[in-house]
PDB file of C-alpha atoms in Angstrom:
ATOM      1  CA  UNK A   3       0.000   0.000   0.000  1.00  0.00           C
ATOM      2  CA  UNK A   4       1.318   3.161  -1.300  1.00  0.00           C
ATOM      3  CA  UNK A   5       1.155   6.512   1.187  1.00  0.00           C
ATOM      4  CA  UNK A   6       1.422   9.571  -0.049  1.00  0.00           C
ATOM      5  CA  UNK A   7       2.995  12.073   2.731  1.00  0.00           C
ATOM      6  CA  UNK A   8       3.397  16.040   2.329  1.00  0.00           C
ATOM      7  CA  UNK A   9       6.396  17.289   4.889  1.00  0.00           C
ATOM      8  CA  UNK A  10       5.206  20.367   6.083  1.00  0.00           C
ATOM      9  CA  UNK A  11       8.587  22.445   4.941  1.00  0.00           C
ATOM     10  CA  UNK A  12       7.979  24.958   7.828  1.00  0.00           C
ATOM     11  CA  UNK A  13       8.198  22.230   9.969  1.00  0.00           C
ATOM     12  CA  UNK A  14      10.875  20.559   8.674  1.00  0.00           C
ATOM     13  CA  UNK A  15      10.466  16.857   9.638  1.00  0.00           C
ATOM     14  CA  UNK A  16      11.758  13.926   7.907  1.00  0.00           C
ATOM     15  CA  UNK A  17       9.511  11.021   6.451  1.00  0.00           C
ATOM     16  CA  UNK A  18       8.156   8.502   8.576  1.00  0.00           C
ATOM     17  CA  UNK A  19      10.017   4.979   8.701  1.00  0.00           C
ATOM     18  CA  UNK A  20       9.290   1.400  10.469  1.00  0.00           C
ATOM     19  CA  UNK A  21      12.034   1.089  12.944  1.00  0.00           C
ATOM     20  CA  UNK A  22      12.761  -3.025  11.839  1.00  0.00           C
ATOM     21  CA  UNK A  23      11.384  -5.403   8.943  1.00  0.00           C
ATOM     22  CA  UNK A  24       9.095  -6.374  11.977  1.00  0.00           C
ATOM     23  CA  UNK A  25       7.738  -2.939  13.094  1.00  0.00           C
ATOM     24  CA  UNK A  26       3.690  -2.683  12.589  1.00  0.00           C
ATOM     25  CA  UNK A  27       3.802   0.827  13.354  1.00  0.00           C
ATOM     26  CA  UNK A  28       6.092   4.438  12.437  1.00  0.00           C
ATOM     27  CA  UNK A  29       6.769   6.694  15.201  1.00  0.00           C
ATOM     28  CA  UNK A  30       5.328  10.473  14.800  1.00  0.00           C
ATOM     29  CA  UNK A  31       8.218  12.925  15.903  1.00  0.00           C
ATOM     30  CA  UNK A  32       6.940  16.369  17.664  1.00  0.00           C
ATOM     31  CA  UNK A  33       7.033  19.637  15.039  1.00  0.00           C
ATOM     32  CA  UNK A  34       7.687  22.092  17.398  1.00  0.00           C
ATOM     33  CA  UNK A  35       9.759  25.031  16.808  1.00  0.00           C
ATOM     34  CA  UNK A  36      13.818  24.327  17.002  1.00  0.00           C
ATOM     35  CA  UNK A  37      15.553  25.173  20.243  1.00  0.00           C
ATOM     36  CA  UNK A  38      12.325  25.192  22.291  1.00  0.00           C
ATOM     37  CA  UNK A  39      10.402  22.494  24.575  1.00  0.00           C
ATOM     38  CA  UNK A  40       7.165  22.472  25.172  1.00  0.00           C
ATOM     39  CA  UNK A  41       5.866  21.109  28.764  1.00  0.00           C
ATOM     40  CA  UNK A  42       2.903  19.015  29.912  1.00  0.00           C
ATOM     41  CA  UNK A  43       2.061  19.572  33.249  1.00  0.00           C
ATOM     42  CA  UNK A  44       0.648  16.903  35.317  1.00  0.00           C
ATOM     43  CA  UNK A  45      -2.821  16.395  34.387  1.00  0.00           C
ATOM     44  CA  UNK A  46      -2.719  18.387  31.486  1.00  0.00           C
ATOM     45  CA  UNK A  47      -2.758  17.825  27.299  1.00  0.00           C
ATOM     46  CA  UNK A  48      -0.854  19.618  24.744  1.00  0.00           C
ATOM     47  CA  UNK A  49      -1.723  19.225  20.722  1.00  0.00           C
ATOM     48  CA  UNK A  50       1.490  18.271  19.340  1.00  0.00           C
ATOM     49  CA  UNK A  51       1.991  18.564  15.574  1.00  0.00           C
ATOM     50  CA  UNK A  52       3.794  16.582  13.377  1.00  0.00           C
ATOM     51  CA  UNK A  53       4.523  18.245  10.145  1.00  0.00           C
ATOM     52  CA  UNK A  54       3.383  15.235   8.414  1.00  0.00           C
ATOM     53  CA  UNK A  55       0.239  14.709   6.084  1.00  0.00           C
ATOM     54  CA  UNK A  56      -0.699  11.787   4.102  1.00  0.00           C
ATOM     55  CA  UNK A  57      -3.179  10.392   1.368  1.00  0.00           C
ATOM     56  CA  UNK A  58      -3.679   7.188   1.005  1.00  0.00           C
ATOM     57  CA  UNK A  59      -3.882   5.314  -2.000  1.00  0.00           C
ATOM     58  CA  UNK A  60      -7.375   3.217  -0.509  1.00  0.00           C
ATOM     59  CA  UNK A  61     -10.316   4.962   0.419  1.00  0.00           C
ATOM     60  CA  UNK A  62     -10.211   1.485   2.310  1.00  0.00           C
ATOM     61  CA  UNK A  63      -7.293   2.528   5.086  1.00  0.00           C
ATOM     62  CA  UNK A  64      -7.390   4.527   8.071  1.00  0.00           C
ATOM     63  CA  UNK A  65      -4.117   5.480   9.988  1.00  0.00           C
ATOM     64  CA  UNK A  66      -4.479   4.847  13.523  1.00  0.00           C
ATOM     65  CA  UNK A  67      -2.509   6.708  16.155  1.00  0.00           C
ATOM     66  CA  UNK A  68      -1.585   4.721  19.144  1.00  0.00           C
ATOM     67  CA  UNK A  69       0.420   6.049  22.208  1.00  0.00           C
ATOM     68  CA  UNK A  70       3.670   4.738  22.805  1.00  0.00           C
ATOM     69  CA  UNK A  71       4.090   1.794  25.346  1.00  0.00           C
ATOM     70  CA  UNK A  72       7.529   3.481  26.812  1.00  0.00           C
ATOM     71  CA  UNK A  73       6.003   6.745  26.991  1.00  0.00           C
ATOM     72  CA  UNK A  74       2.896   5.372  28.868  1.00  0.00           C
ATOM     73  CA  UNK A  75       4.072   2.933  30.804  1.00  0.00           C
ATOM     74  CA  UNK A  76       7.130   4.756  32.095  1.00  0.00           C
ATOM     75  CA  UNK A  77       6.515   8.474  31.829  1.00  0.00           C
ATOM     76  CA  UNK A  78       2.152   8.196  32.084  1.00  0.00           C
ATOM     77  CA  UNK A  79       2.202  10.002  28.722  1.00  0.00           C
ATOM     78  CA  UNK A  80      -0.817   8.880  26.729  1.00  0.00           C
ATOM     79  CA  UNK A  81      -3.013   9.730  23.739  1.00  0.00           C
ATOM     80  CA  UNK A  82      -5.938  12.620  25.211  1.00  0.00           C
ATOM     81  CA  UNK A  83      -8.266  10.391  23.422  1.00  0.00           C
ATOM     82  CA  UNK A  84      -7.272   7.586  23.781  1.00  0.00           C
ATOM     83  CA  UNK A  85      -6.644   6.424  19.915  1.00  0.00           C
ATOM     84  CA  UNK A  86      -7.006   8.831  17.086  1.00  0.00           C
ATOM     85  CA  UNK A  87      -8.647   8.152  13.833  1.00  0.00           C
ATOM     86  CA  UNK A  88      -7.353   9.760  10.839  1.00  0.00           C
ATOM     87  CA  UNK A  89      -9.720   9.227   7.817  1.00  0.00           C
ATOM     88  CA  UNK A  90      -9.118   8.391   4.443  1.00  0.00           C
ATOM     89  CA  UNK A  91     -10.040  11.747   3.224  1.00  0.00           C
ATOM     90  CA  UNK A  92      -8.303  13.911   5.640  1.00  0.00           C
ATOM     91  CA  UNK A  93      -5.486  15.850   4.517  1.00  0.00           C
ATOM     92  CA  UNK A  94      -4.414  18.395   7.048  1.00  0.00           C
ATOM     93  CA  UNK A  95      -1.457  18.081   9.365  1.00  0.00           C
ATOM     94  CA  UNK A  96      -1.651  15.250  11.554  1.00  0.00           C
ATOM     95  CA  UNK A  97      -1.418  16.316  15.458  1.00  0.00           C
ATOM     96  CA  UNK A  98      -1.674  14.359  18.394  1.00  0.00           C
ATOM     97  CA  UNK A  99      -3.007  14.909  21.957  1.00  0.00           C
ATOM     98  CA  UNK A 100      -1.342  14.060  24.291  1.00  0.00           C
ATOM     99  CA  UNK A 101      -2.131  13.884  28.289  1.00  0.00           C
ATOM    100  CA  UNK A 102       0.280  13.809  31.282  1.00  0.00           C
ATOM    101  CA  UNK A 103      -1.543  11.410  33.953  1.00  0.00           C
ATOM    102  CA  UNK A 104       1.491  11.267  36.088  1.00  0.00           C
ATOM    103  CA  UNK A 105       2.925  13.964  38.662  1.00  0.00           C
ATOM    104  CA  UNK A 106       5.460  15.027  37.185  1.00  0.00           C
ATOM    105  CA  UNK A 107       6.174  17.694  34.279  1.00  0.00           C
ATOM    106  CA  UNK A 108       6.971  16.551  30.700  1.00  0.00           C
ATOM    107  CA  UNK A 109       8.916  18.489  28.061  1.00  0.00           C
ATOM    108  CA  UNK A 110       8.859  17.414  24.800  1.00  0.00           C
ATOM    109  CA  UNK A 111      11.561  18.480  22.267  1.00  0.00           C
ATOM    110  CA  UNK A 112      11.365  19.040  18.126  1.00  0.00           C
ATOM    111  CA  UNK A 113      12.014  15.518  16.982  1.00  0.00           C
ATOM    112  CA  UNK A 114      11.165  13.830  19.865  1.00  0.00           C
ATOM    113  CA  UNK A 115       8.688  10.694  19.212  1.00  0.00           C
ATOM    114  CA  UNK A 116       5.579  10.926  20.812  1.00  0.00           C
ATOM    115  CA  UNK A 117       3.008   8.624  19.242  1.00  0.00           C
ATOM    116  CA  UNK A 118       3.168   5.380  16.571  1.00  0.00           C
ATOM    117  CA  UNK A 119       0.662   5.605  13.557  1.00  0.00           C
ATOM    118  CA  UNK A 120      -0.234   2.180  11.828  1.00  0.00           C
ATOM    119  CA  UNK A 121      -2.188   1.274   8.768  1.00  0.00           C
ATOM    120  CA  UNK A 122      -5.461  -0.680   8.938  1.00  0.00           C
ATOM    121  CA  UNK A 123      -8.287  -2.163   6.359  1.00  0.00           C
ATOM    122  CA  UNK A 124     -11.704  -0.079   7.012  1.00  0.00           C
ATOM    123  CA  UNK A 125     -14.783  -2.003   6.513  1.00  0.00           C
ATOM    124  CA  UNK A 126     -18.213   0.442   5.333  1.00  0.00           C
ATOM    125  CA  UNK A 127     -20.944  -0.647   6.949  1.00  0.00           C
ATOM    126  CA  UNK A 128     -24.383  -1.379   6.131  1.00  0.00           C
ATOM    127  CA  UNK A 129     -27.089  -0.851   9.163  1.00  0.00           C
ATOM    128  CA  UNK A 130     -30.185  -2.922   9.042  1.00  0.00           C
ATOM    129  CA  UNK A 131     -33.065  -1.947  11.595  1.00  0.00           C
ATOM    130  CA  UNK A 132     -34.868  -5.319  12.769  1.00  0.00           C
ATOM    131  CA  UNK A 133     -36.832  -6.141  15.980  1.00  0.00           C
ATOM    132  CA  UNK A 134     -35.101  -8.394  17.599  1.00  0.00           C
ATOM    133  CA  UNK A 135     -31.161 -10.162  17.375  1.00  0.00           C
ATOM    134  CA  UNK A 136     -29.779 -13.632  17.141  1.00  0.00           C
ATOM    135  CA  UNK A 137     -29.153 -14.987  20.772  1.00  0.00           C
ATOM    136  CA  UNK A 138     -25.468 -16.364  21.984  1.00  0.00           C
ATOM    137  CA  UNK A 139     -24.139 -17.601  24.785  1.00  0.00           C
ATOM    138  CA  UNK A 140     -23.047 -14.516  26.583  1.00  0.00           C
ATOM    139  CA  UNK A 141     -26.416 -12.917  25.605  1.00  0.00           C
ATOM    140  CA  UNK A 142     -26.698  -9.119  27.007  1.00  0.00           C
ATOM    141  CA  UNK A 143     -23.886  -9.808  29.694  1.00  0.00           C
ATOM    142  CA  UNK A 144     -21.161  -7.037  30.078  1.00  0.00           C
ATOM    143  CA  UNK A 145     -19.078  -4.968  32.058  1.00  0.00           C
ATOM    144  CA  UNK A 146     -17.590  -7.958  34.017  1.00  0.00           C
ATOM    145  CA  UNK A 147     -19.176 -10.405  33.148  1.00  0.00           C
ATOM    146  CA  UNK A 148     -17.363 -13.151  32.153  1.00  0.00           C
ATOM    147  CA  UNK A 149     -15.455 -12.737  35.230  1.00  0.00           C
ATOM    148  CA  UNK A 150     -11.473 -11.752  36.055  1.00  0.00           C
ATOM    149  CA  UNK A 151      -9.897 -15.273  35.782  1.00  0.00           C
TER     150      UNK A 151
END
């Protein structure tokens, strides 16, 4: 699959690469101005761009932005909302939120990588309306229930 990206020149960035042969995902560096850091306070979310924009080649692919694990695990420095969705049809700069839900302050740097952005197949639905659903074993149970272990 073939991804067109436009490097935002006043930005300056570099385009994105897998890391190994293995890698599902590219990391998104921060575009933030040279020689300056910008800090997340504890609690708090910054919008981070990334001087990248793409255009893919399927109508049929969304890029999905994912938080780092090192970042999250180590330094409590996730995605605002959780995952973000970038459509098919979008093609301004793609930014990412970030939150700081630990106590301490985070600076991030120009170049620094802040989230990972993978590729997936996008499947249109079709909604039916109909009175009643097919029943399965697990029926209307949620939120727990299928137990911890």
């Amino acid at each position: 699959m073939e991804i067109k990206v436009k490097l935002l020149l006043s930005r300056g960035m570099e385009m994105p690469a897998y890391a190994t042969d293995g890698s599902a995902a590219v990391d998104l560096r921060a575009a933030i101005e040279a020689d300056t850091t910008l800090t997340i306070a504890p609690g708090e979310r910054a919008l981070i761009p990334t001087g990248l924009a793409i255009s893919p080649e399927s109508k049929n692919v969304v890029a999905i932005i994912a938080a780092r694990s090192g970042l999250a695990i180590k330094k409590g420095i996730c995605l605002a909302n959780s995952i973000g969705v970038i459509d098919s049809d979008y093609r301004g700069e793609i930014c990412v939120g970030l939150l700081n839900t630990s106590k301490e302050p985070f600076s991030v740097a120009r170049g620094d990588r802040i989230a990972q952005m993978m590729f997936m197949p996008v499947y249109a639905a079709r909604f039916l309306q109909v009175d009643s659903l097919d029943d399965t074993e697990r029926g209307t149970g949620g939120f727990g229930s299928t137990g911890v272990k």
